[in-house]
Coordinates of C-alpha atoms in Angstrom, one line a residue:
Chain A
M1 CA -23.7 5.3 -40.4
H2 CA -20.2 3.8 -40.4
L3 CA -18.4 2.6 -37.4
A4 CA -14.7 2.1 -36.9
V5 CA -12.4 1.3 -34.0
S6 CA -8.9 2.7 -33.7
L7 CA -6.6 0.6 -31.6
N8 CA -3.4 1.9 -30.2
I9 CA -1.3 -1.2 -29.7
A10 CA 1.7 0.5 -28.0
A11 CA 1.5 -0.1 -24.3
A12 CA 2.9 2.5 -21.9
D13 CA 5.7 1.6 -19.6
G14 CA 4.7 -1.0 -17.0
Q15 CA 1.5 -1.9 -18.8
D16 CA 0.9 -5.4 -20.1
V17 CA 1.4 -5.9 -23.8
L18 CA -1.6 -7.3 -25.7
D19 CA -1.0 -10.6 -27.3
F20 CA -2.3 -11.8 -30.7
G21 CA -5.0 -13.9 -29.1
Q22 CA -6.4 -10.9 -27.2
I23 CA -6.3 -8.6 -30.2
S24 CA -7.9 -11.1 -32.6
A25 CA -10.7 -11.9 -30.0
F26 CA -11.4 -8.2 -29.8
V27 CA -11.4 -7.7 -33.6
R28 CA -13.7 -10.7 -34.1
N29 CA -16.0 -9.2 -31.5
L30 CA -16.1 -6.0 -33.4
E31 CA -16.8 -7.8 -36.6
A32 CA -19.8 -9.6 -35.0
A33 CA -21.1 -6.2 -33.8
G34 CA -21.0 -4.9 -37.4
V35 CA -18.1 -2.5 -37.0
D36 CA -16.8 -1.6 -40.5
M37 CA -13.2 -1.4 -39.9
V38 CA -10.4 -1.6 -37.3
I39 CA -7.5 0.9 -37.6
I40 CA -4.2 -0.2 -36.1
S41 CA -2.0 2.6 -34.9
D42 CA 1.7 2.3 -35.5
S43 CA 3.8 5.2 -34.3
L44 CA 5.8 6.6 -31.5
T45 CA 3.6 9.2 -29.9
S46 CA 5.6 10.5 -27.1
G47 CA 9.0 10.4 -25.4
E48 CA 7.7 7.9 -22.8
P49 CA 9.0 4.3 -23.0
S50 CA 6.3 2.4 -24.8
T51 CA 6.2 -1.0 -26.5
S52 CA 4.1 -2.3 -29.4
P53 CA 3.4 -6.0 -29.4
F54 CA 3.5 -5.9 -33.3
E55 CA 4.3 -3.9 -36.3
A56 CA 0.9 -2.9 -37.9
T57 CA 1.1 -4.4 -41.4
T58 CA 2.3 -7.8 -40.2
L59 CA -0.4 -7.8 -37.6
L60 CA -3.0 -7.0 -40.3
A61 CA -1.9 -10.0 -42.4
A62 CA -2.3 -12.3 -39.4
L63 CA -5.7 -10.7 -38.5
A64 CA -6.9 -11.2 -42.1
T65 CA -6.6 -15.0 -41.7
V66 CA -8.9 -15.0 -38.6
T67 CA -11.6 -12.6 -39.8
E68 CA -13.9 -12.6 -42.8
K69 CA -15.7 -9.3 -43.1
I70 CA -14.2 -6.4 -41.1
G71 CA -12.0 -3.9 -42.8
L72 CA -8.4 -3.8 -41.7
V73 CA -6.5 -0.5 -41.8
A74 CA -2.9 0.0 -40.7
S75 CA -1.3 3.4 -40.0
A76 CA 2.0 4.1 -41.6
S77 CA 3.8 7.4 -41.9
T78 CA 5.3 8.8 -45.1
L79 CA 8.6 9.5 -43.2
A80 CA 9.2 5.9 -42.2
H81 CA 8.6 4.1 -45.5
Q82 CA 9.5 4.1 -49.2
P83 CA 6.4 4.6 -51.3
Y84 CA 7.1 1.6 -53.5
N85 CA 7.4 -0.7 -50.5
L86 CA 4.3 0.7 -48.8
A87 CA 2.2 0.4 -52.0
R88 CA 3.4 -3.1 -52.5
R89 CA 2.8 -4.2 -48.9
F90 CA -0.8 -2.9 -48.9
A91 CA -1.5 -4.4 -52.3
S92 CA -0.3 -7.7 -50.9
L93 CA -2.5 -7.3 -47.7
D94 CA -5.4 -6.5 -50.0
I95 CA -5.0 -9.9 -51.7
I96 CA -4.5 -11.8 -48.4
S97 CA -7.6 -10.2 -46.9
H98 CA -9.7 -10.5 -50.1
G99 CA -10.1 -6.7 -50.5
R100 CA -10.5 -5.5 -46.9
V101 CA -7.4 -3.4 -46.5
G102 CA -6.8 0.3 -46.0
W103 CA -3.8 2.6 -45.3
N104 CA -4.1 5.3 -42.7
A105 CA -1.6 7.9 -43.8
T106 CA -0.4 9.9 -40.8
L107 CA 0.6 13.4 -42.0
R108 CA 2.6 14.6 -38.9
Q109 CA 6.3 13.8 -38.4
S110 CA 7.6 12.9 -35.0
P111 CA 11.2 13.8 -34.0
L112 CA 11.6 10.4 -32.4
E113 CA 10.5 8.7 -35.6
A114 CA 12.8 10.8 -37.7
A115 CA 15.7 9.8 -35.6
N116 CA 15.3 6.2 -36.7
F117 CA 15.4 7.0 -40.4
S118 CA 18.7 8.9 -40.8
R119 CA 16.9 12.2 -40.3
P120 CA 17.9 13.3 -36.8
A121 CA 16.7 16.8 -37.4
G122 CA 13.5 15.7 -39.2
I123 CA 12.3 17.4 -42.4
P124 CA 11.4 21.1 -42.5
N125 CA 7.6 21.4 -42.3
D126 CA 6.8 22.7 -45.7
D127 CA 9.1 20.1 -47.3
F128 CA 7.5 17.5 -45.2
R129 CA 4.0 18.4 -46.6
R130 CA 5.1 18.5 -50.2
R131 CA 7.0 15.2 -49.7
A132 CA 4.0 13.6 -48.1
E133 CA 1.7 14.7 -51.0
E134 CA 4.2 13.4 -53.6
F135 CA 4.5 10.1 -51.6
I136 CA 0.7 9.6 -51.5
G137 CA 0.5 10.3 -55.3
I138 CA 3.1 7.7 -56.0
V139 CA 1.4 5.1 -53.9
Q140 CA -2.0 5.7 -55.6
G141 CA -0.3 5.8 -59.0
L142 CA 1.3 2.4 -58.3
W143 CA -2.0 1.0 -57.2
R144 CA -3.6 2.3 -60.4
G145 CA -0.9 0.5 -62.5
W146 CA -3.2 -2.2 -63.8
D147 CA -5.5 -1.7 -66.8
A148 CA -9.2 -2.2 -66.0
D149 CA -9.2 -5.3 -68.4
A150 CA -6.1 -6.8 -66.9
L151 CA -8.0 -9.3 -64.9
L152 CA -8.8 -12.2 -67.2
F153 CA -11.0 -14.3 -64.9
D154 CA -11.3 -15.3 -61.3
K155 CA -11.1 -19.1 -61.1
A156 CA -11.9 -20.0 -57.5
G157 CA -9.9 -17.0 -56.2
G158 CA -7.0 -17.6 -58.6
R159 CA -7.6 -14.2 -60.1
F160 CA -5.5 -14.7 -63.3
H161 CA -4.5 -11.6 -65.1
D162 CA -2.4 -10.4 -68.0
A163 CA 1.0 -9.1 -66.8
R164 CA 1.3 -7.1 -70.0
K165 CA -1.5 -4.8 -68.7
M166 CA 0.6 -3.7 -65.8
H167 CA 2.2 -0.2 -66.4
V168 CA 5.3 1.5 -65.3
L169 CA 4.7 4.7 -63.4
D170 CA 8.0 6.4 -64.2
H171 CA 7.6 9.0 -61.6
K172 CA 10.4 11.6 -61.2
G173 CA 9.6 14.2 -58.6
E174 CA 11.1 16.6 -56.1
F175 CA 11.7 13.9 -53.5
F176 CA 11.3 10.5 -55.1
A177 CA 12.0 8.6 -58.3
V178 CA 9.9 5.5 -58.7
R179 CA 9.8 3.5 -61.9
G180 CA 7.2 0.8 -61.1
P181 CA 5.2 -1.2 -62.0
L182 CA 4.3 -2.7 -58.7
N183 CA 5.2 -6.3 -59.6
I184 CA 2.4 -7.7 -57.6
A185 CA -0.9 -9.4 -58.6
R186 CA -3.8 -7.1 -59.2
S187 CA -5.6 -6.6 -55.9
P188 CA -9.3 -7.0 -55.3
Q189 CA -9.9 -3.3 -54.5
D190 CA -7.4 -2.1 -57.1
M191 CA -7.0 0.8 -54.7
P192 CA -6.9 -0.1 -51.0
V193 CA -8.8 2.4 -49.0
L194 CA -6.8 5.6 -48.2
A195 CA -7.6 7.0 -44.7
M196 CA -6.1 10.1 -43.2
S197 CA -5.9 11.4 -39.7
G198 CA -4.2 14.2 -37.7
L199 CA -4.6 16.7 -40.5
A200 CA -3.6 20.3 -40.2
G201 CA -5.5 23.1 -41.9
A202 CA -3.0 23.2 -44.7
D203 CA -3.6 19.5 -45.5
L204 CA -7.3 19.7 -45.9
D205 CA -7.6 20.6 -49.6
F206 CA -5.1 18.0 -50.6
A207 CA -6.8 15.3 -48.4
A208 CA -10.2 16.2 -49.8
G209 CA -8.9 15.4 -53.3
V210 CA -7.4 12.0 -52.6
A211 CA -8.6 10.4 -49.3
D212 CA -11.4 7.9 -49.0
V213 CA -11.8 8.4 -45.3
I214 CA -10.8 11.3 -43.1
A215 CA -10.8 11.1 -39.3
I216 CA -11.6 14.3 -37.4
E217 CA -11.6 15.1 -33.7
E218 CA -14.4 17.3 -32.4
P219 CA -15.7 17.4 -28.8
S220 CA -19.4 17.9 -29.8
P221 CA -21.7 16.6 -32.6
E222 CA -22.3 20.2 -33.7
G223 CA -18.6 20.9 -34.1
A224 CA -18.2 17.6 -36.0
R225 CA -21.1 18.6 -38.3
A226 CA -19.4 21.9 -39.1
T227 CA -16.0 20.4 -39.9
C228 CA -17.7 17.7 -41.9
D229 CA -19.6 20.2 -44.0
D230 CA -16.4 22.2 -44.6
L231 CA -14.6 19.0 -45.8
K232 CA -17.5 18.0 -48.1
K233 CA -17.3 21.5 -49.8
R234 CA -13.6 20.9 -50.3
V235 CA -14.4 17.5 -51.8
L236 CA -16.7 19.2 -54.3
T237 CA -14.1 21.8 -55.2
A238 CA -11.7 19.0 -55.8
G239 CA -14.1 17.7 -58.5
R240 CA -15.3 14.6 -56.6
T241 CA -18.8 13.7 -55.4
P242 CA -19.3 14.3 -51.6
D243 CA -19.9 10.5 -51.2
A244 CA -16.4 9.8 -52.4
L245 CA -15.1 10.8 -49.0
K246 CA -16.4 9.5 -45.6
V247 CA -15.8 11.8 -42.7
L248 CA -15.7 10.0 -39.3
T249 CA -15.5 11.6 -35.9
T250 CA -13.2 10.2 -33.3
V251 CA -14.7 9.6 -29.9
F252 CA -12.6 8.4 -27.0
A253 CA -13.8 5.0 -26.0
P254 CA -12.6 4.9 -22.4
D255 CA -14.9 7.8 -21.6
L256 CA -17.9 6.4 -23.5
T257 CA -21.1 5.4 -21.8
V258 CA -24.2 4.0 -23.5
A259 CA -25.9 7.4 -23.0
R260 CA -23.0 9.2 -24.7
L261 CA -23.0 6.7 -27.5
E262 CA -26.7 7.3 -28.0
T263 CA -26.0 11.1 -28.3
W264 CA -23.4 10.5 -31.0
L265 CA -25.3 7.9 -32.9
S266 CA -28.5 10.0 -33.0
A267 CA -26.7 13.2 -34.0
E268 CA -25.6 11.9 -37.3
S269 CA -22.9 14.5 -37.2
C270 CA -21.4 13.1 -40.4
D271 CA -20.7 9.7 -41.9
G272 CA -19.9 7.9 -38.8
L273 CA -17.7 7.4 -35.7
I274 CA -14.3 6.1 -34.8
F275 CA -13.9 4.7 -31.3
A276 CA -10.3 5.3 -30.2
F277 CA -8.7 3.0 -27.7
P278 CA -5.5 2.9 -25.8
A279 CA -3.7 -0.5 -25.6
D280 CA -5.4 -1.2 -22.3
L281 CA -7.2 -4.4 -21.7
S282 CA -9.6 -2.9 -19.1
A283 CA -10.7 -0.2 -21.6
I284 CA -11.2 -2.9 -24.3
N285 CA -13.1 -5.2 -21.9
G286 CA -15.3 -2.3 -20.8
F287 CA -16.2 -1.5 -24.4
T288 CA -16.8 -5.1 -25.2
D289 CA -19.1 -5.5 -22.2
R290 CA -21.1 -2.3 -22.4
I291 CA -21.0 -0.8 -25.9
V292 CA -20.6 -3.8 -28.2
P293 CA -24.0 -5.3 -27.2
E294 CA -25.7 -2.0 -28.0
L295 CA -24.0 -1.8 -31.4
R296 CA -24.9 -5.4 -32.1
R297 CA -28.5 -4.6 -31.3
R298 CA -28.5 -1.6 -33.6
N299 CA -26.8 -3.5 -36.3
S300 CA -28.6 -6.8 -35.9
D301 CA -29.0 -7.4 -39.6
R302 CA -25.8 -6.5 -41.4
S303 CA -26.1 -9.3 -43.9
A304 CA -27.1 -7.1 -46.8
Y305 CA -24.4 -4.7 -45.8
Y306 CA -21.7 -7.3 -45.7
A307 CA -22.8 -8.9 -49.0
D308 CA -20.4 -6.3 -50.5
T309 CA -17.1 -8.1 -50.7
T310 CA -14.7 -5.3 -50.3
L311 CA -14.1 -2.6 -47.7
R312 CA -14.4 0.1 -50.5
A313 CA -17.8 -1.3 -51.5
H314 CA -19.2 -1.6 -48.0
L315 CA -18.2 2.0 -47.1
G316 CA -20.1 3.0 -50.2
L317 CA -17.0 4.5 -51.8
G318 CA -16.4 4.8 -55.5
D319 CA -14.2 2.2 -57.0
G320 CA -11.2 4.6 -57.0
G321 CA -9.6 1.9 -59.1
A322 CA -8.0 1.5 -62.4
K323 CA -8.7 4.4 -64.8
Chain B
M1 CA 20.8 -32.8 -41.8
H2 CA 18.7 -29.7 -42.3
L3 CA 16.2 -29.2 -45.1
A4 CA 14.8 -26.0 -46.4
V5 CA 12.6 -25.0 -49.4
S6 CA 13.1 -21.8 -51.3
L7 CA 9.9 -20.7 -53.1
N8 CA 10.0 -18.0 -55.8
I9 CA 6.5 -16.6 -55.7
A10 CA 6.9 -14.3 -58.7
A11 CA 5.2 -15.9 -61.8
A12 CA 6.6 -15.2 -65.2
D13 CA 4.4 -13.6 -67.8
G14 CA 1.4 -15.8 -68.8
Q15 CA 1.8 -18.1 -65.9
D16 CA -0.9 -18.5 -63.3
V17 CA -0.3 -16.7 -60.0
L18 CA -0.3 -18.9 -56.9
D19 CA -3.0 -18.1 -54.4
F20 CA -2.7 -18.1 -50.6
G21 CA -4.6 -21.5 -50.4
Q22 CA -2.1 -23.2 -52.7
I23 CA 0.9 -21.7 -50.9
S24 CA -0.4 -22.6 -47.5
A25 CA -1.3 -26.1 -48.5
F26 CA 2.3 -26.6 -49.9
V27 CA 3.9 -25.1 -46.7
R28 CA 1.8 -27.3 -44.5
N29 CA 2.8 -30.3 -46.6
L30 CA 6.5 -29.3 -46.1
E31 CA 5.9 -29.0 -42.4
A32 CA 4.4 -32.5 -42.2
A33 CA 7.5 -33.8 -44.1
G34 CA 9.8 -32.4 -41.4
V35 CA 11.3 -29.5 -43.6
D36 CA 13.0 -27.0 -41.3
M37 CA 12.0 -23.8 -43.0
V38 CA 10.6 -22.3 -46.1
I39 CA 12.3 -19.2 -47.7
I40 CA 10.1 -16.9 -49.6
S41 CA 11.8 -15.0 -52.4
D42 CA 10.9 -11.3 -52.9
S43 CA 12.8 -9.6 -55.7
L44 CA 12.8 -8.6 -59.3
T45 CA 15.1 -11.0 -60.9
S46 CA 15.0 -10.1 -64.6
G47 CA 13.7 -7.6 -67.1
E48 CA 10.8 -10.0 -68.0
P49 CA 7.3 -9.1 -66.9
S50 CA 6.6 -11.0 -63.7
T51 CA 4.1 -10.9 -60.9
S52 CA 4.2 -11.8 -57.3
P53 CA 0.9 -12.8 -55.6
F54 CA 2.2 -11.3 -52.4
E55 CA 4.9 -9.3 -50.7
A56 CA 7.0 -11.7 -48.6
T57 CA 6.7 -10.3 -45.0
T58 CA 2.9 -10.0 -45.2
L59 CA 2.7 -13.5 -46.7
L60 CA 4.8 -14.8 -43.8
A61 CA 2.5 -13.3 -41.2
A62 CA -0.5 -15.0 -42.8
L63 CA 1.4 -18.3 -43.1
A64 CA 2.4 -18.1 -39.4
T65 CA -1.3 -18.4 -38.4
V66 CA -1.8 -21.6 -40.4
T67 CA 1.4 -23.5 -39.5
E68 CA 2.9 -24.5 -36.1
K69 CA 6.4 -25.7 -36.5
I70 CA 8.1 -24.8 -39.8
G71 CA 10.5 -21.9 -39.9
L72 CA 9.4 -19.0 -42.0
V73 CA 12.1 -16.9 -43.8
A74 CA 11.5 -13.9 -46.0
S75 CA 13.9 -12.4 -48.4
A76 CA 14.4 -8.7 -48.4
S77 CA 17.2 -6.6 -49.9
T78 CA 19.2 -3.9 -48.1
L79 CA 18.4 -1.5 -50.9
A80 CA 14.7 -1.6 -50.7
H81 CA 14.2 -1.1 -47.0
Q82 CA 15.2 1.1 -44.1
P83 CA 17.0 -0.9 -41.4
Y84 CA 14.7 0.3 -38.6
N85 CA 11.6 -0.9 -40.4
L86 CA 13.1 -4.2 -41.5
A87 CA 14.2 -5.0 -38.0
R88 CA 10.9 -4.0 -36.5
R89 CA 8.9 -6.0 -39.1
F90 CA 10.9 -9.2 -38.5
A91 CA 10.7 -8.8 -34.7
S92 CA 6.9 -8.5 -35.1
L93 CA 6.8 -11.6 -37.3
D94 CA 8.9 -13.4 -34.7
I95 CA 6.2 -12.7 -32.1
I96 CA 3.3 -13.6 -34.4
S97 CA 5.0 -16.9 -35.4
H98 CA 6.2 -17.7 -31.8
G99 CA 9.9 -17.6 -32.7
R100 CA 10.0 -19.2 -36.2
V101 CA 11.1 -16.3 -38.3
G102 CA 14.2 -15.5 -40.3
W103 CA 15.5 -12.8 -42.7
N104 CA 17.2 -13.8 -45.9
A105 CA 19.4 -10.8 -46.7
T106 CA 20.1 -10.7 -50.4
L107 CA 23.4 -9.0 -51.0
R108 CA 23.1 -8.1 -54.7
Q109 CA 21.5 -5.0 -56.0
S110 CA 19.3 -5.2 -59.1
P111 CA 19.0 -2.1 -61.4
L112 CA 15.2 -2.7 -61.7
E113 CA 14.9 -2.6 -57.9
A114 CA 17.1 0.5 -57.5
A115 CA 14.8 2.3 -60.0
N116 CA 11.9 2.0 -57.6
F117 CA 13.8 3.5 -54.7
S118 CA 14.9 6.8 -56.0
R119 CA 18.3 5.4 -57.1
P120 CA 17.9 5.1 -60.9
A121 CA 21.7 4.5 -61.3
G122 CA 21.9 2.1 -58.3
I123 CA 24.7 2.4 -55.8
P124 CA 28.4 1.9 -56.7
N125 CA 29.4 -1.7 -55.8
D126 CA 31.9 -0.9 -53.1
D127 CA 29.5 1.5 -51.5
F128 CA 26.7 -1.0 -51.8
R129 CA 28.7 -3.6 -49.9
R130 CA 29.7 -1.2 -47.1
R131 CA 26.2 0.0 -46.9
A132 CA 24.8 -3.6 -46.7
E133 CA 27.2 -4.4 -43.9
E134 CA 26.3 -1.3 -42.0
F135 CA 22.6 -2.1 -42.6
I136 CA 22.9 -5.7 -41.2
G137 CA 24.8 -4.4 -38.2
I138 CA 22.0 -2.0 -37.4
V139 CA 19.3 -4.6 -37.8
Q140 CA 21.2 -7.0 -35.5
G141 CA 21.9 -4.2 -33.1
L142 CA 18.3 -3.3 -32.8
W143 CA 17.3 -6.9 -32.3
R144 CA 19.8 -7.0 -29.4
G145 CA 18.2 -4.0 -27.8
W146 CA 16.7 -5.8 -24.9
D147 CA 18.6 -6.8 -21.8
A148 CA 18.6 -10.5 -21.1
D149 CA 16.6 -10.0 -17.9
A150 CA 14.0 -7.8 -19.6
L151 CA 11.5 -10.6 -19.8
L152 CA 9.7 -10.7 -16.5
F153 CA 7.5 -13.7 -17.1
D154 CA 5.5 -15.4 -19.8
K155 CA 1.9 -15.7 -18.5
A156 CA 0.1 -17.8 -21.1
G157 CA 2.0 -16.2 -23.9
G158 CA 1.6 -12.7 -22.6
R159 CA 5.4 -12.3 -22.3
F160 CA 5.5 -9.3 -20.0
H161 CA 8.7 -7.4 -19.9
D162 CA 10.2 -4.3 -18.5
A163 CA 10.3 -1.5 -21.1
R164 CA 13.1 0.2 -19.1
K165 CA 15.4 -2.7 -20.2
M166 CA 15.1 -1.7 -23.8
H167 CA 18.1 0.3 -25.1
V168 CA 18.8 3.0 -27.6
L169 CA 21.2 1.9 -30.3
D170 CA 22.3 5.5 -31.2
H171 CA 24.0 4.4 -34.5
K172 CA 25.6 7.1 -36.6
G173 CA 27.4 5.6 -39.5
E174 CA 28.5 6.3 -43.1
F175 CA 25.1 5.6 -44.6
F176 CA 22.5 5.5 -41.8
A177 CA 21.7 7.2 -38.5
V178 CA 19.3 5.2 -36.3
R179 CA 18.6 6.0 -32.8
G180 CA 16.4 3.1 -31.7
P181 CA 15.2 1.3 -29.6
L182 CA 13.0 -0.9 -31.6
N183 CA 9.7 0.0 -29.7
I184 CA 8.4 -3.5 -30.0
A185 CA 7.9 -6.3 -27.5
R186 CA 10.9 -8.6 -26.9
S187 CA 10.7 -11.4 -29.5
P188 CA 10.9 -15.1 -28.7
Q189 CA 14.2 -15.6 -30.5
D190 CA 15.6 -12.2 -29.5
M191 CA 17.5 -12.4 -32.8
P192 CA 15.4 -13.7 -35.7
V193 CA 17.6 -16.1 -37.9
L194 CA 19.8 -14.2 -40.4
A195 CA 20.2 -16.1 -43.7
M196 CA 22.3 -14.9 -46.6
S197 CA 22.4 -16.0 -50.2
G198 CA 23.9 -15.0 -53.5
L199 CA 27.2 -14.0 -51.9
A200 CA 30.2 -12.9 -53.8
G201 CA 33.8 -13.7 -52.7
A202 CA 34.2 -10.3 -51.1
D203 CA 31.1 -10.9 -48.9
L204 CA 32.2 -14.2 -47.4
D205 CA 34.3 -13.0 -44.4
F206 CA 31.6 -10.6 -43.4
A207 CA 28.9 -13.2 -43.8
A208 CA 30.9 -15.8 -41.8
G209 CA 30.9 -13.3 -38.9
V210 CA 27.2 -12.5 -38.7
A211 CA 25.0 -15.0 -40.6
D212 CA 23.2 -18.0 -39.0
V213 CA 22.6 -19.7 -42.4
I214 CA 24.4 -19.3 -45.7
A215 CA 22.9 -20.7 -48.9
I216 CA 25.5 -21.8 -51.5
E217 CA 25.1 -23.1 -55.0
E218 CA 27.3 -26.0 -56.2
P219 CA 26.5 -28.5 -58.8
S220 CA 28.1 -31.5 -57.0
P221 CA 28.3 -32.7 -53.4
E222 CA 32.1 -32.6 -53.6
G223 CA 32.1 -28.9 -54.6
A224 CA 29.6 -28.1 -51.9
R225 CA 31.8 -29.9 -49.3
A226 CA 34.8 -27.7 -50.3
T227 CA 32.8 -24.5 -50.2
C228 CA 31.4 -25.5 -46.9
D229 CA 34.8 -26.2 -45.4
D230 CA 36.1 -22.9 -46.6
L231 CA 33.1 -21.1 -45.0
K232 CA 33.6 -23.0 -41.7
K233 CA 37.2 -21.9 -41.6
R234 CA 36.1 -18.3 -42.0
V235 CA 33.6 -18.8 -39.2
L236 CA 36.5 -19.8 -36.9
T237 CA 38.6 -16.9 -38.0
A238 CA 35.6 -14.6 -37.1
G239 CA 35.8 -16.0 -33.5
R240 CA 32.7 -18.1 -33.7
T241 CA 32.2 -21.9 -33.3
P242 CA 31.6 -23.7 -36.6
D243 CA 28.2 -24.8 -35.5
A244 CA 27.1 -21.1 -35.2
L245 CA 26.7 -21.1 -39.0
K246 CA 24.7 -23.6 -41.0
V247 CA 25.7 -23.9 -44.6
L248 CA 23.0 -25.3 -46.9
T249 CA 23.5 -26.3 -50.6
T250 CA 20.8 -25.2 -53.1
V251 CA 19.5 -27.9 -55.4
F252 CA 16.9 -27.1 -58.0
A253 CA 13.8 -29.0 -57.3
P254 CA 12.3 -29.2 -60.8
D255 CA 15.3 -31.3 -61.9
L256 CA 15.2 -33.5 -58.8
T257 CA 14.5 -37.2 -58.9
V258 CA 14.3 -39.6 -55.9
A259 CA 17.7 -41.0 -57.0
R260 CA 19.4 -37.6 -57.1
L261 CA 17.8 -36.7 -53.8
E262 CA 19.4 -39.9 -52.4
T263 CA 22.8 -38.9 -53.7
W264 CA 22.6 -35.5 -52.0
L265 CA 21.2 -36.8 -48.7
S266 CA 23.9 -39.5 -48.5
A267 CA 26.8 -37.2 -49.4
E268 CA 26.3 -35.0 -46.3
S269 CA 28.1 -32.3 -48.2
C270 CA 27.5 -29.9 -45.4
D271 CA 24.7 -29.0 -43.0
G272 CA 21.8 -29.6 -45.3
L273 CA 19.9 -28.8 -48.5
I274 CA 17.7 -26.1 -49.9
F275 CA 15.2 -27.2 -52.6
A276 CA 14.7 -24.2 -54.9
F277 CA 11.4 -23.7 -56.7
P278 CA 10.0 -21.5 -59.4
A279 CA 6.4 -20.3 -58.9
D280 CA 5.1 -23.1 -60.9
L281 CA 2.3 -25.3 -59.6
S282 CA 3.4 -28.3 -61.7
A283 CA 6.9 -28.2 -60.2
I284 CA 5.4 -27.9 -56.7
N285 CA 3.0 -30.8 -57.3
G286 CA 5.8 -33.0 -58.7
F287 CA 7.8 -32.3 -55.6
T288 CA 4.9 -33.0 -53.3
D289 CA 4.1 -36.3 -55.1
R290 CA 7.5 -37.7 -55.5
I291 CA 10.0 -36.2 -53.1
V292 CA 7.9 -35.2 -50.0
P293 CA 6.9 -38.9 -49.2
E294 CA 10.6 -39.8 -49.3
L295 CA 11.4 -37.0 -46.9
R296 CA 8.6 -37.9 -44.7
R297 CA 9.8 -41.5 -44.6
R298 CA 13.3 -40.4 -43.6
N299 CA 12.0 -37.9 -41.1
S300 CA 9.3 -40.1 -39.6
D301 CA 10.0 -39.1 -36.1
R302 CA 10.6 -35.4 -35.8
S303 CA 8.9 -35.0 -32.5
A304 CA 12.1 -34.7 -30.5
Y305 CA 13.4 -32.3 -33.1
Y306 CA 10.3 -30.1 -33.1
A307 CA 10.2 -30.1 -29.3
D308 CA 12.5 -27.1 -29.7
T309 CA 10.2 -24.1 -29.8
T310 CA 12.2 -21.7 -32.0
L311 CA 13.7 -21.9 -35.5
R312 CA 17.0 -20.9 -33.9
A313 CA 16.9 -23.8 -31.5
H314 CA 15.8 -26.4 -34.0
L315 CA 18.6 -25.4 -36.4
G316 CA 21.0 -26.0 -33.4
L317 CA 22.2 -22.4 -33.6
G318 CA 23.5 -20.4 -30.7
D319 CA 21.0 -18.0 -29.0
G320 CA 22.5 -15.1 -30.9
G321 CA 20.4 -13.1 -28.5
A322 CA 20.7 -10.4 -26.0
K323 CA 24.3 -9.9 -24.8

């Protein structure tokens, strides 16, 4: 059973902003408890004044230097970024973290976000969906830009490779034209983990074909089981093995008691759980005090698990890498 | 006299790629020698196959956790990014590094870069210049989005502030529409340092009005002096004090001997020097062996200098901050 924590770093008006010391102490605590990955949110979620202490990808790079095992996933929307930049930044994070990085692609557009990217009216919904799918295809295509034999040897982490085995993508689509190649060293996972959340019904078939992790929200283990089964069927239809996608159910950590945790852990409603947090130190401290010791007890021997060096490997995902 | 090092992290075909351990050892060495800042390049410079080990902003975030004093500057072009993202990422880096970050705005477009951003034909030169100027204005406007009294107090680095003192920018220009505000905590420098390099004649008046640091290339100290004097006149014309801009002359480190270093340091051709490096470990080791001890001898007591907490302060720049 996989465990993840999703941390909303944007504090609401009047709330104290988390500092790097607090966030890194929390993430190290999660790592010690055997949590597979932490997912950093990074979006405007409402019209209320709110403040992030950090932008998610720069925060992940800093967290990578103070942790060793835990997976590090940053959210980033397809509206706010260029696919070439996003692919390049995550490939760089994958090198800095020694293969522990993932991208959480958020597939909803927010009007407040659009207003910061020269799109005051946003993008019509159908266009937005086709654009997001094209975007994700480009990112994965750029990540696949290295031949499998491009890596010559790994001399004490030097990871020398042959730059001639890097390929142009030469994508020309409806919304983007991206030549490539990525112009960055081959990363340890080849393909950083692709997570998706906040999916609408119309996104599910696409997501089942390309995602490594999908986060769902269901109030009960039974509902989660049904949604999970539906997604796994779509994964098969997309020509992948069911294990190529991990479906994790989001539970909201401030409401969590040890008894409720027990219900969820016993139900095995799918591949695992995501504990979702607001940027609120009291919620974090409560989780650390009450729930983390229970997780640590259950995960007391994670050594074999963590022997896998990359996030992709320790989630039991296929290599997804260079074809 | 200010000293900087510019490091090109993209290795040419066949060359070994620097790893994070090598780069961080080098940067810590520069810090110990009293170098003010390291500037990380981040662009395609030619049609030759080349490979970066990292994307510059994620590398800076990781370097921020292993250094304490040295300024950290990343290059990023106005073609490859959205101004809102770029402003937000550098504000985040400024928080992670406790006020040591700068943006090196490169004002030339490269056709290879344009081809990765859905602009296969690039942008006409005059448009590119107006677009770059609008871009930089938006970034600085977003950085200025906090009222001067927004910071309530700094409790052990918590830096609590009042989110109501964050302002929308509401920019609607020829190339961009950006509402703002930045949705990120107020950063220690308010305005990360703005460096510019590779300027054409037509860029100089604009740069003199907005930049904190300009890098020039001149083969002799006399030529550098003349260019520097010209720039300082333009700074006055722009209504700023000459000290608001630091002009640094680029010298190419692989060619540098202790004797040539002596010539440049004695000439005081302007505000300081930038040593420019290829991503070549032998050049870096040569500099570390021969030149760094000399710099360390000259800068043996930098304690007073480094008592200033931010890069902006230790370069002797104005606060550039919230108006």
